[in-house]
Coordinates of C-alpha atoms in Angstrom, one line a residue:
Chain A
X1 CA 79.3 137.9 102.5
X2 CA 81.6 134.9 102.6
X3 CA 78.7 132.4 102.4
X4 CA 76.4 134.1 99.8
X5 CA 78.2 136.5 97.5
X6 CA 75.6 137.1 94.8
X7 CA 72.4 139.2 95.4
X8 CA 69.1 139.4 93.5
X9 CA 70.4 142.5 91.7
X10 CA 73.2 140.6 90.1
X11 CA 72.5 138.6 86.9
X12 CA 72.5 134.8 87.4
X13 CA 75.1 133.1 85.1
X14 CA 73.5 129.7 84.6
X15 CA 73.7 127.6 81.4
X16 CA 71.2 128.6 78.7
X17 CA 68.9 125.6 79.3
X18 CA 68.5 126.7 82.9
X19 CA 67.4 130.3 82.2
X20 CA 65.1 131.4 85.0
X21 CA 61.4 132.1 84.2
X22 CA 59.8 132.3 87.7
X23 CA 61.6 131.7 91.0
X24 CA 59.7 128.7 92.3
X25 CA 59.4 126.8 89.1
X26 CA 62.9 127.6 88.1
X27 CA 64.2 126.4 91.4
X28 CA 62.6 123.0 90.9
X29 CA 63.5 122.7 87.3
X30 CA 67.1 123.8 88.1
X31 CA 67.5 121.2 90.8
X32 CA 66.2 118.5 88.5
X33 CA 68.4 119.6 85.6
X34 CA 71.5 120.2 87.6
X35 CA 71.5 116.8 89.2
X36 CA 71.4 115.2 85.8
X37 CA 73.3 117.6 83.6
X38 CA 77.1 117.3 83.6
X39 CA 79.6 119.9 84.8
X40 CA 82.2 121.4 82.4
X41 CA 85.4 121.1 84.5
X42 CA 88.7 122.8 83.5
X43 CA 91.7 121.2 85.0
X44 CA 94.8 123.5 85.4
X45 CA 98.0 121.5 85.7
X46 CA 97.4 118.1 84.2
X47 CA 100.2 116.1 85.8
X48 CA 100.0 112.7 87.5
X49 CA 97.4 113.7 90.1
X50 CA 95.3 115.8 87.7
X51 CA 95.0 112.9 85.3
X52 CA 94.2 110.5 88.1
X53 CA 91.3 112.7 89.3
X54 CA 90.1 113.5 85.8
X55 CA 89.5 109.8 84.9
X56 CA 87.0 109.5 87.7
X57 CA 85.4 112.9 87.0
X58 CA 84.8 111.7 83.4
X59 CA 83.5 108.4 84.5
X60 CA 80.9 110.3 86.5
X61 CA 79.7 111.9 83.2
X62 CA 81.4 115.3 83.5
X63 CA 83.0 117.2 80.6
X64 CA 86.8 117.6 81.1
X65 CA 88.9 120.3 79.5
X66 CA 92.5 120.8 80.5
X67 CA 95.6 123.1 80.3
X68 CA 99.2 122.7 81.3
X69 CA 102.5 124.4 80.6
X70 CA 103.8 121.0 79.4
X71 CA 102.0 119.3 76.5
X72 CA 99.8 116.7 77.9
X73 CA 97.4 116.6 74.9
X74 CA 97.9 112.8 74.2
X75 CA 97.3 111.9 77.9
X76 CA 94.1 114.1 77.8
X77 CA 92.7 112.5 74.6
X78 CA 93.5 109.0 75.9
X79 CA 91.0 109.5 78.8
X80 CA 88.5 111.5 76.8
X81 CA 89.4 115.0 77.9
X82 CA 90.3 118.0 75.6
X83 CA 93.6 119.7 75.9
X84 CA 94.2 123.4 75.3
X85 CA 97.7 124.8 74.8
X86 CA 96.4 128.3 75.3
X87 CA 94.7 129.2 78.6
X88 CA 92.6 131.9 76.8
X89 CA 91.1 129.1 74.6
X90 CA 90.3 127.1 77.7
X91 CA 88.5 130.1 79.4
X92 CA 86.5 130.8 76.3
X93 CA 84.9 127.3 76.8
X94 CA 83.2 128.8 79.9
X95 CA 83.8 125.9 82.4
X96 CA 81.5 125.7 85.4
X97 CA 84.4 124.6 87.6
X98 CA 88.2 125.4 87.4
X99 CA 90.2 122.8 89.2
X100 CA 93.7 123.9 90.3
X101 CA 95.8 120.7 90.3
X102 CA 99.3 122.2 89.9
X103 CA 102.2 121.6 92.3
X104 CA 102.1 123.6 95.4
X105 CA 105.2 125.5 94.3
X106 CA 103.8 126.7 91.0
X107 CA 100.2 127.4 92.1
X108 CA 100.9 131.1 92.6
X109 CA 102.6 131.8 89.3
X110 CA 99.9 129.8 87.4
X111 CA 97.2 131.8 89.1
X112 CA 98.9 135.2 88.6
X113 CA 99.1 134.8 84.8
X114 CA 95.6 133.3 84.4
X115 CA 93.1 135.2 82.2
X116 CA 90.1 135.2 84.6
X117 CA 88.4 137.9 82.5
X118 CA 87.6 135.3 79.8
X119 CA 85.6 133.1 82.2
X120 CA 82.0 133.6 83.1
X121 CA 81.6 136.0 86.0
X122 CA 80.4 133.3 88.3
X123 CA 82.8 130.3 88.2
X124 CA 83.7 127.8 90.9
X125 CA 87.4 127.6 91.7
X126 CA 88.5 124.4 93.4
X127 CA 92.0 123.3 94.5
X128 CA 93.3 119.9 95.4
X129 CA 96.7 120.9 96.9
X130 CA 98.1 119.0 99.9
X131 CA 98.3 122.2 102.0
X132 CA 95.1 124.3 102.5
X133 CA 95.8 127.7 104.1
X134 CA 98.1 128.8 101.3
X135 CA 95.7 128.2 98.3
X136 CA 92.8 129.7 100.3
X137 CA 94.7 132.9 100.8
X138 CA 95.9 132.8 97.2
X139 CA 92.3 132.4 95.9
X140 CA 90.9 135.1 98.2
X141 CA 93.7 137.5 97.1
X142 CA 93.6 136.8 93.3
X143 CA 90.1 135.7 92.3
X144 CA 87.4 138.2 91.3
X145 CA 84.8 138.5 94.1
X146 CA 82.1 136.9 92.0
X147 CA 83.9 133.6 91.9
X148 CA 83.1 130.7 94.3
X149 CA 85.9 129.1 96.2
X150 CA 86.1 125.5 97.4
X151 CA 89.3 124.3 98.9
X152 CA 89.7 120.5 99.0
X153 CA 92.3 117.8 99.7
X154 CA 91.7 114.3 98.5
X155 CA 94.0 112.5 100.9
X156 CA 95.0 109.7 98.5
X157 CA 96.8 109.4 95.2
X158 CA 97.3 107.1 92.2
X159 CA 98.9 104.5 94.6
X160 CA 96.7 104.4 97.6
X161 CA 93.5 105.1 95.6
X162 CA 94.4 102.7 92.8
X163 CA 91.6 100.1 93.4
X164 CA 89.0 102.1 95.3
X165 CA 88.5 105.5 97.0
X166 CA 86.2 103.8 99.6
X167 CA 86.8 105.2 103.1
X168 CA 89.7 107.4 102.0
X169 CA 89.5 110.9 103.5
X170 CA 88.3 113.8 101.4
X171 CA 88.8 117.1 103.2
X172 CA 86.9 120.2 102.0
X173 CA 86.3 123.8 103.1
X174 CA 83.4 125.8 101.5
X175 CA 85.4 129.0 101.7
X176 CA 83.0 131.1 99.6
X177 CA 80.0 129.4 98.0
X178 CA 77.1 131.3 96.5
X179 CA 75.8 128.8 93.9
X180 CA 75.6 125.8 96.1
X181 CA 74.3 123.2 93.6
X182 CA 77.4 123.4 91.4
X183 CA 79.6 122.8 94.4
X184 CA 77.4 120.0 95.7
X185 CA 77.5 118.3 92.3
X186 CA 81.3 118.4 92.3
X187 CA 81.5 117.0 95.9
X188 CA 79.0 114.3 94.9
X189 CA 81.7 112.6 92.8
X190 CA 83.8 111.9 95.8
X191 CA 80.8 111.1 98.0
X192 CA 79.6 108.5 95.4
X193 CA 83.1 107.0 95.2
X194 CA 82.7 106.2 98.9
X195 CA 85.3 108.8 100.2
X196 CA 85.1 109.7 103.9
X197 CA 83.9 113.3 103.5
X198 CA 85.5 115.6 106.2
X199 CA 84.3 119.2 106.3
X200 CA 87.1 121.1 108.0
X201 CA 88.6 124.6 107.9
X202 CA 91.8 125.1 105.9
X203 CA 93.7 126.1 109.1
X204 CA 92.5 123.0 111.0
X205 CA 93.5 120.8 108.0
X206 CA 97.1 122.2 108.0
X207 CA 97.5 121.6 111.8
X208 CA 96.4 118.0 111.5
X209 CA 98.3 117.2 108.3
X210 CA 101.6 118.6 109.5
X211 CA 101.4 116.1 112.3
X212 CA 100.4 113.2 110.1
X213 CA 101.1 113.7 106.4
X214 CA 104.3 115.7 106.7
X215 CA 105.7 113.4 109.5
X216 CA 104.9 110.3 107.4
X217 CA 106.7 111.8 104.3
X218 CA 109.7 112.7 106.5
X219 CA 110.0 109.2 108.0
X220 CA 109.7 107.7 104.5
X221 CA 112.4 109.9 103.1
X222 CA 114.7 109.4 106.1
X223 CA 114.4 105.6 105.6
X224 CA 114.9 106.0 101.9
X225 CA 118.2 108.0 102.5
X226 CA 119.2 105.4 105.1
X227 CA 118.8 102.8 102.4
X228 CA 116.4 100.2 103.9
X229 CA 116.7 96.8 102.1
X230 CA 114.6 93.7 102.2
X231 CA 116.3 90.9 104.2
X232 CA 115.6 87.2 104.4
X233 CA 114.3 87.8 108.0
X234 CA 111.9 90.8 107.7
X235 CA 109.7 91.2 110.7
X236 CA 106.1 92.5 110.1
X237 CA 107.0 95.9 111.5
X238 CA 109.9 96.2 109.1
X239 CA 107.6 95.2 106.2
X240 CA 105.4 98.2 107.0
X241 CA 108.5 100.5 106.9
X242 CA 109.5 99.1 103.4
X243 CA 105.9 99.8 102.2
X244 CA 106.2 103.3 103.6
X245 CA 109.4 104.0 101.6
X246 CA 107.8 102.6 98.5
X247 CA 104.8 105.0 98.9
X248 CA 106.9 108.0 99.7
X249 CA 109.5 107.6 97.0
X250 CA 106.7 107.5 94.4
X251 CA 105.9 111.1 95.3
X252 CA 108.1 113.9 94.1
X253 CA 110.6 115.9 96.3
X254 CA 108.6 119.0 95.1
X255 CA 105.5 117.7 96.9
X256 CA 107.5 117.1 100.1
X257 CA 109.2 120.5 99.9
X258 CA 105.7 122.0 99.3
X259 CA 104.4 120.3 102.4
X260 CA 107.3 121.7 104.4
X261 CA 107.4 125.2 102.9
X262 CA 103.7 126.0 102.6
X263 CA 102.4 124.6 105.9
X264 CA 103.3 126.9 108.8
X265 CA 103.1 124.0 111.2
X266 CA 105.6 121.7 109.4
X267 CA 108.8 123.4 110.7
X268 CA 107.7 122.9 114.3
X269 CA 107.0 119.2 113.6
X270 CA 110.4 118.8 111.9
X271 CA 112.0 120.2 115.0
X272 CA 110.0 118.0 117.3
X273 CA 111.1 114.9 115.3
X274 CA 114.7 116.1 115.6
X275 CA 114.3 116.4 119.4
X276 CA 112.6 113.0 119.6
X277 CA 115.5 111.4 117.8
X278 CA 118.1 113.1 120.0
X279 CA 116.2 112.0 123.0
X280 CA 116.3 108.4 122.0
X281 CA 120.0 108.6 121.4
X282 CA 120.4 110.2 124.8
X283 CA 118.4 107.4 126.4
X284 CA 120.7 104.8 124.8
X285 CA 124.0 106.5 125.4
X286 CA 123.0 107.9 128.8
X287 CA 122.0 104.4 130.1
X288 CA 125.2 103.0 128.8
X289 CA 127.3 105.7 130.3
X290 CA 125.8 105.0 133.7
X291 CA 126.4 101.3 133.4
X292 CA 129.9 101.8 132.0
X293 CA 130.9 104.1 134.9
X294 CA 129.7 101.5 137.4
X295 CA 132.0 98.9 135.6
X296 CA 129.2 96.5 135.2
X297 CA 130.5 95.2 131.9
X298 CA 133.4 93.0 132.7
X299 CA 132.8 90.2 130.1
X300 CA 134.8 89.9 127.0
X301 CA 131.7 89.4 124.9
X302 CA 130.8 93.0 124.5
X303 CA 134.3 94.4 124.5
X304 CA 134.4 95.6 120.9
X305 CA 131.0 97.2 121.2
X306 CA 132.2 98.9 124.4
X307 CA 135.2 100.3 122.6
X308 CA 133.1 101.7 119.8
X309 CA 130.6 103.2 122.2
X310 CA 133.3 104.7 124.4
X311 CA 134.6 106.5 121.4
X312 CA 131.1 107.6 120.5
X313 CA 130.6 108.9 124.1
X314 CA 133.8 110.9 123.8
X315 CA 132.7 112.4 120.5
X316 CA 129.2 113.1 121.8
X317 CA 130.4 114.8 124.9
X318 CA 132.0 117.4 122.8
X319 CA 128.8 118.5 121.1
X320 CA 125.8 117.2 123.2
X321 CA 125.5 117.0 126.9
X322 CA 124.5 113.5 128.0
X323 CA 121.3 112.8 129.9
Chain J
X1 CA 134.1 68.9 116.8
X2 CA 131.5 71.6 116.6
X3 CA 129.0 69.5 114.8
X4 CA 129.4 66.1 116.5
X5 CA 130.7 66.4 120.0
X6 CA 130.1 63.0 121.5
X7 CA 132.2 59.9 120.5
X8 CA 131.6 56.1 120.8
X9 CA 133.7 56.1 123.9
X10 CA 131.4 58.4 125.8
X11 CA 128.2 56.9 127.3
X12 CA 124.9 57.9 125.6
X13 CA 122.5 59.7 127.9
X14 CA 119.2 58.7 126.4
X15 CA 116.0 58.1 128.4
X16 CA 115.7 54.6 129.9
X17 CA 113.0 53.4 127.4
X18 CA 115.5 54.1 124.6
X19 CA 118.4 52.1 125.9
X20 CA 120.5 50.8 123.0
X21 CA 120.6 47.0 122.3
X22 CA 122.1 46.8 118.8
X23 CA 122.9 49.8 116.7
X24 CA 120.6 49.2 113.7
X25 CA 117.5 48.1 115.7
X26 CA 118.1 50.8 118.3
X27 CA 118.3 53.5 115.6
X28 CA 114.9 52.5 114.2
X29 CA 113.3 52.1 117.6
X30 CA 114.8 55.4 118.7
X31 CA 113.5 57.3 115.7
X32 CA 110.0 55.9 116.3
X33 CA 109.9 56.6 120.0
X34 CA 111.5 60.0 119.8
X35 CA 109.0 61.3 117.2
X36 CA 106.1 60.3 119.5
X37 CA 107.5 60.8 123.0
X38 CA 107.4 64.3 124.4
X39 CA 110.4 66.4 125.3
X40 CA 110.8 67.6 128.9
X41 CA 111.5 71.3 128.3
X42 CA 112.8 73.6 131.1
X43 CA 112.1 77.3 130.5
X44 CA 114.6 79.8 132.2
X45 CA 113.0 83.2 132.5
X46 CA 109.3 82.9 132.4
X47 CA 108.2 86.4 131.4
X48 CA 105.9 87.5 128.7
X49 CA 107.7 85.9 125.8
X50 CA 108.6 82.6 127.7
X51 CA 104.9 82.2 128.6
X52 CA 103.8 82.9 125.0
X53 CA 106.2 80.2 123.6
X54 CA 105.4 77.7 126.4
X55 CA 101.7 77.6 125.6
X56 CA 102.4 76.4 122.1
X57 CA 105.1 73.9 123.3
X58 CA 102.5 72.4 125.7
X59 CA 99.9 72.3 122.9
X60 CA 102.4 70.1 120.9
X61 CA 102.4 67.6 123.8
X62 CA 105.7 68.6 125.5
X63 CA 106.2 68.6 129.3
X64 CA 107.1 72.1 130.5
X65 CA 109.0 73.0 133.7
X66 CA 109.9 76.6 134.5
X67 CA 112.1 78.8 136.7
X68 CA 112.3 82.5 137.1
X69 CA 113.7 85.0 139.7
X70 CA 110.2 86.4 140.0
X71 CA 107.4 84.1 141.1
X72 CA 105.4 83.1 138.0
X73 CA 104.0 79.9 139.6
X74 CA 100.4 80.9 139.0
X75 CA 101.0 81.8 135.3
X76 CA 102.8 78.5 134.9
X77 CA 100.0 76.4 136.5
X78 CA 97.4 78.3 134.4
X79 CA 98.9 76.9 131.2
X80 CA 99.7 73.5 132.6
X81 CA 103.4 74.0 133.3
X82 CA 105.2 73.3 136.6
X83 CA 107.1 76.2 138.3
X84 CA 110.3 75.7 140.4
X85 CA 111.4 78.4 142.7
X86 CA 114.8 76.7 143.1
X87 CA 116.9 76.1 140.0
X88 CA 118.4 73.0 141.6
X89 CA 115.0 71.4 141.8
X90 CA 114.4 72.2 138.2
X91 CA 117.7 70.6 137.1
X92 CA 117.0 67.5 139.1
X93 CA 114.0 67.0 136.9
X94 CA 116.5 66.2 134.1
X95 CA 115.0 68.2 131.2
X96 CA 115.9 67.2 127.7
X97 CA 116.0 70.8 126.6
X98 CA 116.8 74.0 128.6
X99 CA 115.3 77.1 126.9
X100 CA 116.9 80.4 127.8
X101 CA 114.1 83.0 127.6
X102 CA 115.4 85.8 129.8
X103 CA 116.0 89.4 128.7
X104 CA 119.2 89.9 126.8
X105 CA 120.6 92.0 129.7
X106 CA 120.2 89.3 132.3
X107 CA 121.2 86.3 130.2
X108 CA 124.8 86.3 131.4
X109 CA 124.1 86.5 135.1
X110 CA 121.4 83.8 134.9
X111 CA 123.8 81.5 133.1
X112 CA 126.7 82.2 135.4
X113 CA 124.8 81.1 138.5
X114 CA 123.0 78.1 137.0
X115 CA 123.7 74.7 138.5
X116 CA 124.6 72.8 135.3
X117 CA 126.1 70.0 137.3
X118 CA 122.6 68.8 138.3
X119 CA 121.6 68.3 134.7
X120 CA 122.2 65.1 132.7
X121 CA 125.6 65.3 131.0
X122 CA 124.0 65.6 127.6
X123 CA 121.3 68.4 127.6
X124 CA 120.2 70.6 124.7
X125 CA 120.5 74.3 125.4
X126 CA 118.4 76.6 123.3
X127 CA 118.1 80.4 123.4
X128 CA 115.4 82.7 121.9
X129 CA 117.1 86.1 122.4
X130 CA 116.7 88.8 119.8
X131 CA 120.4 89.0 119.2
X132 CA 122.4 85.9 118.3
X133 CA 126.2 86.3 118.5
X134 CA 126.1 87.2 122.1
X135 CA 124.2 84.1 123.5
X136 CA 126.3 81.9 121.1
X137 CA 129.5 83.2 122.7
X138 CA 127.9 83.0 126.1
X139 CA 126.9 79.3 125.6
X140 CA 130.2 78.3 124.2
X141 CA 132.1 80.0 127.1
X142 CA 129.9 78.7 129.9
X143 CA 128.3 75.4 129.0
X144 CA 130.0 72.0 129.6
X145 CA 131.3 70.5 126.4
X146 CA 128.8 67.7 126.4
X147 CA 125.9 70.0 126.1
X148 CA 124.3 70.7 122.7
X149 CA 123.7 74.3 121.6
X150 CA 120.9 75.6 119.3
X151 CA 120.6 79.4 118.9
X152 CA 117.2 80.5 117.7
X153 CA 115.2 83.7 117.1
X154 CA 111.5 83.4 116.7
X155 CA 110.9 86.8 115.0
X156 CA 107.5 87.4 116.3
X157 CA 105.9 88.0 119.7
X158 CA 102.6 87.9 121.6
X159 CA 101.3 90.7 119.3
X160 CA 102.4 89.7 115.8
X161 CA 102.0 86.0 116.5
X162 CA 98.7 86.3 118.3
X163 CA 96.5 84.5 115.8
X164 CA 99.0 82.4 113.9
X165 CA 102.7 81.8 113.4
X166 CA 102.1 81.0 109.8
X167 CA 104.9 82.5 107.5
X168 CA 106.5 84.3 110.4
X169 CA 110.3 83.9 110.3
X170 CA 112.1 81.5 112.7
X171 CA 115.8 81.8 112.5
X172 CA 118.1 79.1 113.9
X173 CA 121.8 78.1 114.0
X174 CA 122.8 74.6 115.0
X175 CA 125.9 75.8 116.8
X176 CA 126.8 72.4 118.4
X177 CA 124.5 69.5 117.8
X178 CA 125.4 65.9 118.6
X179 CA 122.0 64.3 119.4
X180 CA 120.1 65.5 116.3
X181 CA 116.7 64.0 117.0
X182 CA 116.1 66.0 120.2
X183 CA 117.0 69.2 118.3
X184 CA 114.8 68.3 115.3
X185 CA 111.9 67.5 117.6
X186 CA 112.2 70.9 119.1
X187 CA 112.4 72.6 115.7
X188 CA 109.4 70.6 114.5
X189 CA 107.1 72.6 116.8
X190 CA 107.8 75.8 114.8
X191 CA 107.8 74.0 111.5
X192 CA 104.4 72.5 112.2
X193 CA 103.1 75.9 113.3
X194 CA 103.9 77.1 109.7
X195 CA 106.9 79.3 110.6
X196 CA 109.2 80.2 107.8
X197 CA 112.3 78.3 108.9
X198 CA 115.5 80.2 108.2
X199 CA 118.8 78.4 109.0
X200 CA 121.4 81.2 109.3
X201 CA 124.6 81.8 111.2
X202 CA 124.3 83.9 114.4
X203 CA 126.7 86.5 112.8
X204 CA 124.6 86.8 109.6
X205 CA 121.4 87.1 111.7
X206 CA 122.8 90.1 113.7
X207 CA 123.9 91.8 110.5
X208 CA 120.4 91.5 109.0
X209 CA 118.5 92.3 112.1
X210 CA 120.4 95.4 113.0
X211 CA 119.3 96.8 109.6
X212 CA 115.7 95.7 110.0
X213 CA 114.6 95.0 113.6
X214 CA 116.7 97.6 115.4
X215 CA 115.8 100.3 112.8
X216 CA 112.1 99.4 113.1
X217 CA 112.3 99.7 116.9
X218 CA 114.2 103.0 116.6
X219 CA 111.6 104.5 114.3
X220 CA 108.8 103.3 116.5
X221 CA 110.4 104.9 119.6
X222 CA 111.2 108.1 117.8
X223 CA 107.6 108.5 116.8
X224 CA 106.4 107.6 120.3
X225 CA 108.6 110.3 121.8
X226 CA 107.4 112.7 119.1
X227 CA 103.9 111.9 120.2
X228 CA 102.0 110.8 117.1
X229 CA 98.2 111.1 117.6
X230 CA 95.3 109.9 115.5
X231 CA 93.7 112.7 113.6
X232 CA 90.3 112.9 111.8
X233 CA 92.3 112.8 108.5
X234 CA 94.8 110.0 108.8
X235 CA 96.3 108.9 105.5
X236 CA 97.0 105.2 104.9
X237 CA 100.7 105.8 105.4
X238 CA 100.1 107.5 108.7
X239 CA 98.0 104.6 109.9
X240 CA 100.9 102.3 109.4
X241 CA 103.1 104.6 111.5
X242 CA 100.5 104.5 114.3
X243 CA 100.5 100.7 114.1
X244 CA 104.3 100.7 114.3
X245 CA 104.2 102.8 117.5
X246 CA 101.6 100.5 119.0
X247 CA 103.8 97.5 118.3
X248 CA 107.0 99.1 119.5
X249 CA 105.6 100.5 122.7
X250 CA 104.3 97.1 123.8
X251 CA 108.0 95.9 123.9
X252 CA 110.1 97.0 126.8
X253 CA 112.9 99.5 126.7
X254 CA 115.1 96.7 128.0
X255 CA 114.6 94.8 124.8
X256 CA 115.4 97.9 122.7
X257 CA 118.5 98.6 124.8
X258 CA 119.5 94.9 124.4
X259 CA 119.2 95.1 120.6
X260 CA 121.4 98.2 120.7
X261 CA 124.0 97.1 123.2
X262 CA 124.4 93.4 122.3
X263 CA 124.4 93.7 118.5
X264 CA 127.7 95.0 117.2
X265 CA 126.0 96.4 114.1
X266 CA 123.4 98.5 115.8
X267 CA 125.6 101.5 116.6
X268 CA 126.6 101.8 112.9
X269 CA 122.9 101.8 111.9
X270 CA 121.9 104.4 114.5
X271 CA 124.6 106.6 113.1
X272 CA 123.4 106.0 109.6
X273 CA 119.9 106.9 110.6
X274 CA 121.2 110.1 112.2
X275 CA 123.0 111.0 109.0
X276 CA 119.9 110.3 106.9
X277 CA 117.8 112.6 109.1
X278 CA 120.5 115.3 108.9
X279 CA 120.6 114.9 105.1
X280 CA 116.8 115.4 104.8
X281 CA 117.0 118.6 106.9
X282 CA 119.9 119.8 104.7
X283 CA 117.8 119.1 101.6
X284 CA 114.9 121.2 102.9
X285 CA 116.9 124.1 104.4
X286 CA 119.5 124.1 101.6
X287 CA 116.8 124.3 98.9
X288 CA 115.1 127.1 100.9
X289 CA 118.4 128.9 101.4
X290 CA 119.0 129.0 97.6
X291 CA 115.5 130.2 96.8
X292 CA 115.6 132.7 99.6
X293 CA 118.9 134.2 98.4
X294 CA 117.4 134.6 95.0
X295 CA 114.6 136.6 96.5
X296 CA 112.0 134.4 94.8
X297 CA 109.6 134.7 97.7
X298 CA 107.9 138.1 97.5
X299 CA 104.3 137.2 98.4
X300 CA 102.9 137.9 101.8
X301 CA 101.4 134.4 102.0
X302 CA 104.6 132.7 103.2
X303 CA 105.9 135.6 105.2
X304 CA 105.7 134.1 108.7
X305 CA 107.1 130.8 107.6
X306 CA 110.0 132.7 106.0
X307 CA 110.7 134.5 109.2
X308 CA 110.7 131.3 111.3
X309 CA 112.9 129.6 108.7
X310 CA 115.3 132.5 108.5
X311 CA 115.8 132.2 112.2
X312 CA 116.4 128.5 111.9
X313 CA 118.9 129.0 109.1
X314 CA 120.8 131.4 111.4
X315 CA 120.8 128.9 114.2
X316 CA 121.8 126.0 111.9
X317 CA 124.6 128.0 110.4
X318 CA 126.3 128.1 113.8
X319 CA 126.3 124.3 114.1
X320 CA 125.9 122.6 110.7
X321 CA 127.2 123.7 107.4
X322 CA 124.4 124.0 104.9
X323 CA 124.4 121.9 101.7

């Protein structure tokens, strides 16, 4: 049921030039036509990331139509896409694929108010959100049963994918695919761009990405708050931290909050980071405490540091037990 | 007094082949000879970093003699240096330069027990520790007045400087230099290797490096404790974090503790990192708290996350006030 949802008794909603005459002939003809004929792709949420993906989809010959709450009509026309202010108008265009490229936080409300009934009964829904279990559940709960579902995460953006998508990971889960060629043709765009195609369940994705993507964003944001600055004597390691902050701060807080809130594993990782940081502090202060008690520091050189740290130890002792 | 410590009334301790006949002629001859004649360099503390630097010093034609508490005689002979178990024997070799390459933590005890009286009265002392105010004070307090002092920090190591030292920062402070050519000849090694030569006071170095080097090491160690692991879907940002951990964990905890303990500015930066991390947590939980109170989450999708976070909020409220 999950893999093949349409049966011979259901009508096949293929474009007019692909009307079936006889099964075998039609299959051959269909394969030939589909690999050369473009997809009509509707992009919902046409922000930074949606526009970034659309450019490449258009370059691969596909027909792009878009809709957003904000007016992105000029951005659309500048890359050769059509913009629809009214989602009903968009649906009446009968796209083959609807690509959900909203923020994680607004995905549910966009989907709840979307006029599915105007679409063809078999349409492929794809999302590109940075969490995967959440949109999968959302699609399964809200989409009509006849719709196909492909959950994807292109793990790059306008910065990291500026020059090339070669070797950048593209994660996908064929959650419910009946009409396989339409889905394959969509995936082909990323394959042909050289992405590292990783087929993985939404659950597995979220486990991995909480440990990597969420932790990376957290470190970048901590360093941004800390206020890292370039100095005349940057080490190579420090240069990589500066790059990290640059990359993180170009993403919105909305995205970061989405990664935290809509990935069940993020909270646990935040807590583990917290514990790791505490543990480092305890290593430093604990070691010092030991030495200090043994009166090993007699020299005048470290006197002022000693004083500061002594104060710190007294403060810490009130809240945290020392190792 | 700090810049030129020897006066015409003091004898000049130059090698026999550079004995002065007449001021002008001697100056010319001296410059010629010194630029071609090798330095005899004694390395105190012949660990990982000392061996790494010695290889290059030998390649530049200098004569290397070494001493360590541990027996590194075979490591020395393998790179063409001579090892002395007894520091008195080392000093009787009359090195032009004594290079202190111990750990930060053992620098003081090594220097306290060192038989300076066996050295020539004018000897250049150089250190390569990762903090600078501390060895400067140590040298000024313990070395005889006739000795020259050069404090340096080659800001790279066996990992980052494996293939080339080109463009890697070399920080130095001519704390007390009378015999300039000997010092220049030593610096020339790093210049000729393509290092970015940065002349900077020890105090300024420590201010900059607490903000960069200590922070980098702290982040690397936090991520190491956290237990970052490569996943099938690493983003580029995450790859840089994995590299950071690799680089940091190849350095000893002794070095990290030295950076913390012997740099007056490190404690302040550790506290600022702590505050930045707390602030990020407050941003996340505070935002959630707001939304939660407004009952904006009605869907079943985020229910289990909500529960966990509700628990967390209750715990946090007991210790930290929410933003």
